Coordinates of C-alpha atoms in Angstrom, one line a residue:
G1 CA 72.7 -68.3 46.4
L2 CA 70.3 -69.1 43.6
D3 CA 67.1 -67.5 42.4
L4 CA 63.9 -69.4 42.3
E5 CA 61.1 -68.7 39.9
V6 CA 57.5 -70.3 39.7
D7 CA 56.4 -69.7 36.5
Q8 CA 52.9 -71.6 36.5
A9 CA 51.0 -73.5 39.1
F10 CA 49.1 -76.8 38.4
D11 CA 46.5 -79.1 40.1
P12 CA 47.1 -82.5 40.8
A13 CA 45.2 -83.3 37.4
G14 CA 47.5 -80.9 35.5
R15 CA 45.1 -78.0 35.0
P16 CA 46.8 -74.5 35.2
L17 CA 46.0 -72.5 38.6
D18 CA 45.2 -68.8 38.5
F19 CA 48.5 -67.6 40.4
L20 CA 50.9 -65.0 39.6
K21 CA 54.5 -65.7 38.7
K22 CA 56.7 -65.4 41.8
R23 CA 60.6 -65.1 41.9
V24 CA 62.4 -65.8 45.1
K25 CA 65.8 -64.7 45.4
D26 CA 68.9 -65.7 47.1
V27 CA 67.5 -68.8 48.0
D28 CA 69.1 -70.7 51.1
M29 CA 70.0 -74.3 49.6
Q30 CA 70.2 -75.8 53.1
G31 CA 66.8 -74.8 54.8
A32 CA 63.1 -75.5 54.0
L33 CA 61.7 -72.9 51.7
E34 CA 58.3 -71.9 51.5
V35 CA 57.0 -70.1 48.5
R36 CA 53.5 -68.3 48.8
L37 CA 51.8 -67.6 45.6
E38 CA 49.3 -64.6 45.0
R39 CA 46.1 -65.0 43.1
G40 CA 46.0 -62.8 39.7
L41 CA 43.1 -61.2 38.4
E42 CA 41.1 -62.1 35.1
V43 CA 39.3 -61.2 32.1
S44 CA 36.2 -62.8 30.8
G45 CA 33.6 -62.8 28.5
R46 CA 31.7 -64.1 25.0
V47 CA 32.4 -64.2 21.2
V48 CA 29.0 -63.9 19.4
D49 CA 27.8 -63.5 15.8
G50 CA 25.9 -60.7 14.7
A51 CA 22.5 -62.3 16.4
G52 CA 24.3 -62.4 19.7
Q53 CA 24.7 -66.4 19.6
G54 CA 27.7 -67.7 21.2
L55 CA 30.2 -69.2 18.9
T56 CA 32.3 -72.2 20.2
G57 CA 35.9 -73.3 19.3
M58 CA 37.3 -69.8 18.5
Q59 CA 41.1 -69.5 19.1
M60 CA 42.1 -66.4 21.5
R61 CA 45.4 -65.0 22.7
I62 CA 46.4 -62.3 25.1
A63 CA 49.3 -59.8 25.4
K64 CA 50.5 -57.0 27.3
K65 CA 49.1 -54.0 25.9
G66 CA 51.4 -52.8 22.8
S67 CA 53.3 -56.0 22.6
R68 CA 53.2 -58.3 19.7
N69 CA 54.1 -61.5 21.5
F70 CA 50.8 -63.6 21.3
Q71 CA 52.1 -66.8 22.3
W72 CA 50.9 -70.2 20.5
S73 CA 50.5 -72.1 23.7
G74 CA 50.4 -71.9 27.6
P75 CA 48.0 -69.9 29.6
T76 CA 47.9 -66.7 27.7
V77 CA 46.1 -69.2 24.9
T78 CA 42.6 -70.7 24.9
R79 CA 39.4 -71.6 23.0
T80 CA 35.8 -70.1 23.9
G81 CA 33.9 -73.1 25.5
E82 CA 29.9 -73.4 25.4
D83 CA 27.9 -70.4 24.2
G84 CA 31.0 -68.8 23.1
A85 CA 32.3 -68.0 26.7
W86 CA 35.8 -67.4 27.4
R87 CA 38.3 -66.4 30.2
F88 CA 41.9 -65.6 31.3
A89 CA 43.2 -66.0 34.6
G90 CA 46.3 -65.5 36.9
L91 CA 47.2 -61.7 35.0
Q92 CA 48.9 -59.0 36.7
E93 CA 47.4 -55.4 37.0
G94 CA 47.5 -53.4 33.6
E95 CA 46.3 -53.1 30.3
F96 CA 46.0 -56.0 27.7
T97 CA 45.2 -57.0 24.1
I98 CA 42.9 -60.1 22.8
S99 CA 43.5 -61.5 19.8
V100 CA 40.9 -63.8 18.2
T101 CA 41.8 -66.1 15.1
P102 CA 38.4 -67.4 14.6
G103 CA 39.1 -69.6 11.2
G104 CA 36.3 -70.7 8.8
D105 CA 34.2 -67.8 6.9
W106 CA 34.5 -65.5 10.0
M107 CA 36.8 -62.3 10.0
N108 CA 39.8 -61.6 12.2
P109 CA 38.2 -58.8 14.5
E110 CA 40.2 -55.7 15.5
L111 CA 42.5 -56.5 18.5
T112 CA 40.1 -55.9 21.5
P113 CA 41.9 -53.8 24.7
V114 CA 41.0 -54.7 28.3
E115 CA 42.5 -54.3 31.6
A116 CA 42.9 -57.1 34.2
G117 CA 39.5 -57.8 36.4
D118 CA 37.2 -56.5 33.0
E119 CA 34.1 -59.3 33.0
G120 CA 31.4 -59.6 30.4
V121 CA 33.4 -58.2 27.4
V122 CA 31.5 -59.4 24.4
I123 CA 33.6 -59.9 21.0
Q124 CA 31.6 -59.8 17.8
L125 CA 32.6 -61.8 14.6
T126 CA 31.4 -60.9 11.1
K127 CA 31.7 -63.4 8.1
G128 CA 33.9 -62.4 5.3
L129 CA 34.4 -63.3 1.7
A130 CA 36.7 -65.8 0.0
I131 CA 39.3 -66.0 -2.6
T132 CA 39.1 -69.3 -4.4
G133 CA 41.2 -70.9 -7.2
V134 CA 43.0 -73.4 -8.4
V135 CA 47.2 -74.4 -8.6
L136 CA 48.8 -75.7 -11.8
R137 CA 52.1 -77.6 -12.4
P138 CA 54.0 -76.0 -15.1
G139 CA 52.3 -78.3 -17.6
G140 CA 49.0 -77.2 -16.5
E141 CA 47.7 -80.2 -14.6
P142 CA 46.4 -79.5 -11.3
L143 CA 48.4 -80.0 -8.4
A144 CA 47.3 -81.7 -4.8
G145 CA 48.6 -80.8 -1.7
A146 CA 50.0 -77.4 -2.7
D147 CA 50.4 -74.6 -0.2
A148 CA 48.3 -71.4 -1.5
W149 CA 48.8 -68.5 0.5
L150 CA 47.6 -64.8 0.4
N151 CA 49.0 -61.5 1.9
E152 CA 47.4 -58.3 2.2
T153 CA 48.8 -55.4 0.2
P154 CA 50.2 -52.8 2.0
A155 CA 47.9 -50.2 0.3
S156 CA 44.7 -52.3 1.1
R157 CA 45.6 -52.1 4.5
K158 CA 46.3 -48.3 4.4
R159 CA 42.8 -48.1 3.0
R160 CA 41.1 -49.8 5.6
G161 CA 43.0 -48.5 8.1
A162 CA 44.6 -52.0 9.5
H163 CA 48.1 -50.1 9.1
K164 CA 47.1 -48.2 12.4
G165 CA 48.2 -50.0 16.2
P166 CA 49.6 -53.2 16.8
R167 CA 49.4 -55.9 14.2
D168 CA 48.7 -59.4 15.4
W169 CA 51.2 -61.3 13.3
T170 CA 49.9 -65.1 14.2
S171 CA 46.7 -64.1 12.3
Q172 CA 48.6 -64.1 9.1
Y173 CA 49.0 -68.1 9.3
R174 CA 45.1 -68.6 8.7
F175 CA 45.4 -67.3 5.4
R176 CA 46.8 -70.6 3.6
S177 CA 45.1 -73.3 2.3
K178 CA 46.1 -77.0 1.0
S179 CA 45.1 -77.7 -2.7
D180 CA 42.7 -80.6 -2.9
A181 CA 43.1 -83.3 -5.6
Q182 CA 42.1 -81.1 -8.3
G183 CA 44.3 -78.6 -6.9
K184 CA 41.4 -76.4 -5.9
F185 CA 41.9 -74.0 -2.7
A186 CA 39.8 -71.5 -0.8
I187 CA 40.9 -69.1 1.8
R188 CA 38.1 -67.5 3.7
G189 CA 37.2 -64.6 6.2
L190 CA 38.3 -62.0 4.3
P191 CA 37.0 -58.4 4.5
E192 CA 35.1 -56.4 1.8
G193 CA 37.4 -54.1 -0.4
A194 CA 40.8 -55.6 0.7
T195 CA 43.2 -56.9 -2.0
Y196 CA 46.0 -59.7 -1.6
N197 CA 48.8 -61.0 -3.3
V198 CA 48.2 -64.7 -4.2
G199 CA 50.6 -67.7 -4.4
A200 CA 51.6 -70.9 -3.9
N201 CA 54.5 -73.5 -3.2
G202 CA 54.3 -77.1 -4.2
R203 CA 56.7 -80.3 -5.3
G204 CA 57.0 -82.2 -8.5
P205 CA 58.3 -85.7 -8.8
D206 CA 61.6 -83.9 -8.9
G207 CA 61.6 -81.4 -6.5
P208 CA 60.1 -78.0 -5.5
Y209 CA 58.5 -76.0 -8.2
T210 CA 59.2 -72.2 -8.5
S211 CA 56.0 -70.0 -7.0
E212 CA 54.1 -67.5 -8.6
T213 CA 52.4 -64.4 -7.2
I214 CA 49.3 -63.1 -8.8
R215 CA 49.0 -59.5 -7.7
D216 CA 46.2 -57.1 -6.3
V217 CA 43.6 -59.7 -5.9
S218 CA 40.2 -58.6 -4.7
A219 CA 38.5 -60.4 -1.8
G220 CA 35.5 -62.6 -3.4
S221 CA 37.6 -63.3 -6.2
T222 CA 36.8 -66.8 -7.8
D223 CA 38.6 -69.0 -10.5
V224 CA 42.3 -67.4 -9.3
T225 CA 45.1 -69.5 -11.5
V226 CA 48.4 -69.9 -9.8
R227 CA 50.5 -71.9 -12.6
L228 CA 53.8 -72.9 -10.9
G229 CA 57.3 -72.9 -12.6
E230 CA 59.9 -75.3 -13.5
A231 CA 62.6 -74.9 -10.9
A232 CA 66.3 -74.0 -11.8
L233 CA 69.5 -74.7 -9.4
I234 CA 73.2 -73.0 -9.5
E235 CA 75.3 -75.3 -8.0
G236 CA 79.3 -74.5 -7.6
S237 CA 81.7 -74.7 -5.0
V238 CA 83.9 -72.0 -2.9
Y239 CA 87.7 -72.0 -2.7
G240 CA 90.2 -69.9 -1.1
P241 CA 93.0 -68.1 -2.2
D242 CA 95.4 -71.1 -2.4
G243 CA 92.6 -73.3 -3.9
E244 CA 91.7 -74.5 -0.5
P245 CA 88.2 -75.6 0.2
V246 CA 85.9 -73.1 2.1
T247 CA 83.3 -74.4 4.2
R248 CA 82.1 -71.7 6.2
G249 CA 80.0 -68.6 4.5
Y250 CA 76.7 -68.0 2.8
V251 CA 76.4 -67.9 -0.8
Y252 CA 73.7 -65.2 -2.2
A253 CA 71.6 -65.5 -5.8
N254 CA 69.9 -62.1 -6.9
P255 CA 69.0 -61.2 -10.4
V256 CA 70.9 -59.3 -12.3
D257 CA 67.8 -57.2 -13.6
R258 CA 66.0 -56.5 -10.5
K259 CA 62.9 -55.8 -12.5
A260 CA 62.8 -59.5 -14.2
G261 CA 60.6 -60.9 -11.2
L262 CA 63.2 -63.7 -10.7
G263 CA 63.4 -63.4 -6.8
S264 CA 66.2 -64.7 -4.8
A265 CA 67.6 -67.2 -2.7
N266 CA 70.9 -68.3 -0.8
F267 CA 72.7 -71.2 0.7
G268 CA 74.7 -71.8 3.6
L269 CA 77.7 -74.0 3.6
R270 CA 77.4 -76.8 6.0
N271 CA 78.8 -80.2 7.1
N272 CA 82.2 -79.0 6.5
S273 CA 81.3 -78.9 2.7
N274 CA 82.4 -76.2 0.3
V275 CA 79.5 -77.2 -2.4
F276 CA 76.4 -75.1 -2.8
K277 CA 73.0 -75.7 -4.4
I278 CA 70.9 -72.6 -4.5
G279 CA 67.3 -72.7 -5.6
P280 CA 64.5 -73.3 -6.3
L281 CA 65.0 -70.4 -8.9
K282 CA 63.1 -69.2 -12.0
P283 CA 65.4 -69.5 -15.0
G284 CA 67.3 -66.5 -15.7
R285 CA 70.7 -64.4 -15.1
Y286 CA 72.0 -64.1 -11.4
R287 CA 74.7 -62.2 -9.3
L288 CA 76.3 -64.5 -6.8
T289 CA 78.3 -62.8 -3.8
F290 CA 79.5 -64.3 -0.9
N291 CA 79.7 -63.9 2.7
P292 CA 82.8 -65.6 4.4
Q293 CA 82.5 -66.4 8.0
G294 CA 85.4 -65.8 9.9
Q295 CA 88.7 -63.4 9.4
D296 CA 90.8 -65.3 7.0
Y297 CA 89.2 -64.3 3.9
G298 CA 87.9 -61.0 2.1
N299 CA 84.8 -60.7 0.3
P300 CA 85.2 -61.7 -3.4
A301 CA 83.9 -60.0 -6.6
P302 CA 80.3 -60.8 -7.8
V303 CA 80.0 -63.3 -10.4
E304 CA 77.2 -63.4 -13.1
V305 CA 75.9 -67.1 -13.7
D306 CA 72.8 -68.6 -15.5
A307 CA 70.2 -70.6 -13.9
P308 CA 70.6 -73.5 -14.2
S309 CA 74.0 -73.9 -14.2
R310 CA 76.7 -76.2 -12.6
G311 CA 80.3 -76.3 -11.8
N312 CA 80.6 -72.6 -10.8
R313 CA 83.5 -71.4 -8.8
I314 CA 83.9 -68.8 -6.3
E315 CA 87.2 -67.6 -5.4
L316 CA 88.1 -65.9 -2.2
P317 CA 90.9 -63.1 -1.7
A318 CA 92.7 -63.2 1.2
A319 CA 91.7 -60.9 3.9
S320 CA 93.3 -57.6 3.7
H321 CA 94.0 -55.2 6.6
V322 CA 93.7 -51.5 7.5
E323 CA 95.8 -49.8 10.3
G324 CA 95.4 -46.5 11.3
R325 CA 95.0 -44.1 14.4
L326 CA 91.7 -41.8 14.9
V327 CA 93.0 -38.6 16.4
G328 CA 90.6 -35.9 18.0
E329 CA 89.1 -34.8 21.1
D330 CA 88.0 -37.6 23.4
V331 CA 88.0 -40.1 20.5
S332 CA 88.6 -43.3 22.7
G333 CA 85.7 -46.2 22.3
F334 CA 84.5 -45.7 18.9
A335 CA 83.6 -48.2 16.7
M336 CA 84.6 -48.1 12.8
S337 CA 83.6 -49.9 9.9
F338 CA 84.4 -49.9 6.0
V339 CA 82.2 -50.0 3.0
Y340 CA 83.0 -51.0 -0.5
K341 CA 83.0 -48.5 -3.2
N342 CA 81.5 -49.8 -6.6

């Protein structure tokens, strides 16, 4: 027979009900089936400011304790209502963690531990600092619509003790901002004393620009300038040992000088084409490597090329084989691999 699972129950108006998931094994497809659902537990409380005033519209998520699997939608996601009230229902017994992503000037609070059945849980928010600046085109003109972003440095997280415990990965998406018509951006809700790497991505009339990263910017900094660079492409094609086009695999471009700050990129061959176009890249010297998909070809020797450049050719050798026999006591079932020796 088949198994039946009721994942979420809804009322006639489409509102989710507070029942637990139910799984019925080995369903008899010939007879009438009755599934009895059990109500789950709930956790409820308020989100407030420093004066105890409720904050409306704050996004909240709940997950099992120790899990980083904070969902983007569904019954484990909600927003605070009037007077900052919130509620998660339909929970199994156990411990959970609550994440708040407030937005605006409010800082992300620490993850809040709760148990199913808790009531009156109060989460207090504090306003933080901002990093503001401008995104410029390669020629120095302001760029509207660029994606400005920041990531807290590992040293800053360790200094603040934020490296301990589970990390709420959904919170990183709030630390982004679109530049306005004057190229200006502002990212708010940052803790005092934290430092960040700040960058931006943007497009020009002929395609994307290369991004630039400004390192170790302190929360509260103003007039940060992110100047984007002209993009360079590496173009070429891939062939087999008999000159046949190779249409499956990945081309990787890594800087010859890893300290040059050029970055890396890759391209997956697709649409039955052996042509690759890697970018956007900063102009410089790169080393191309190719990872073939399948057993017909071996790995070619790396090729050094410039960006920008066209007409590059990667030629694959035929696949070679090594045969042998593993000897010793109880050696059946072993997996073997080979590595290249430079």
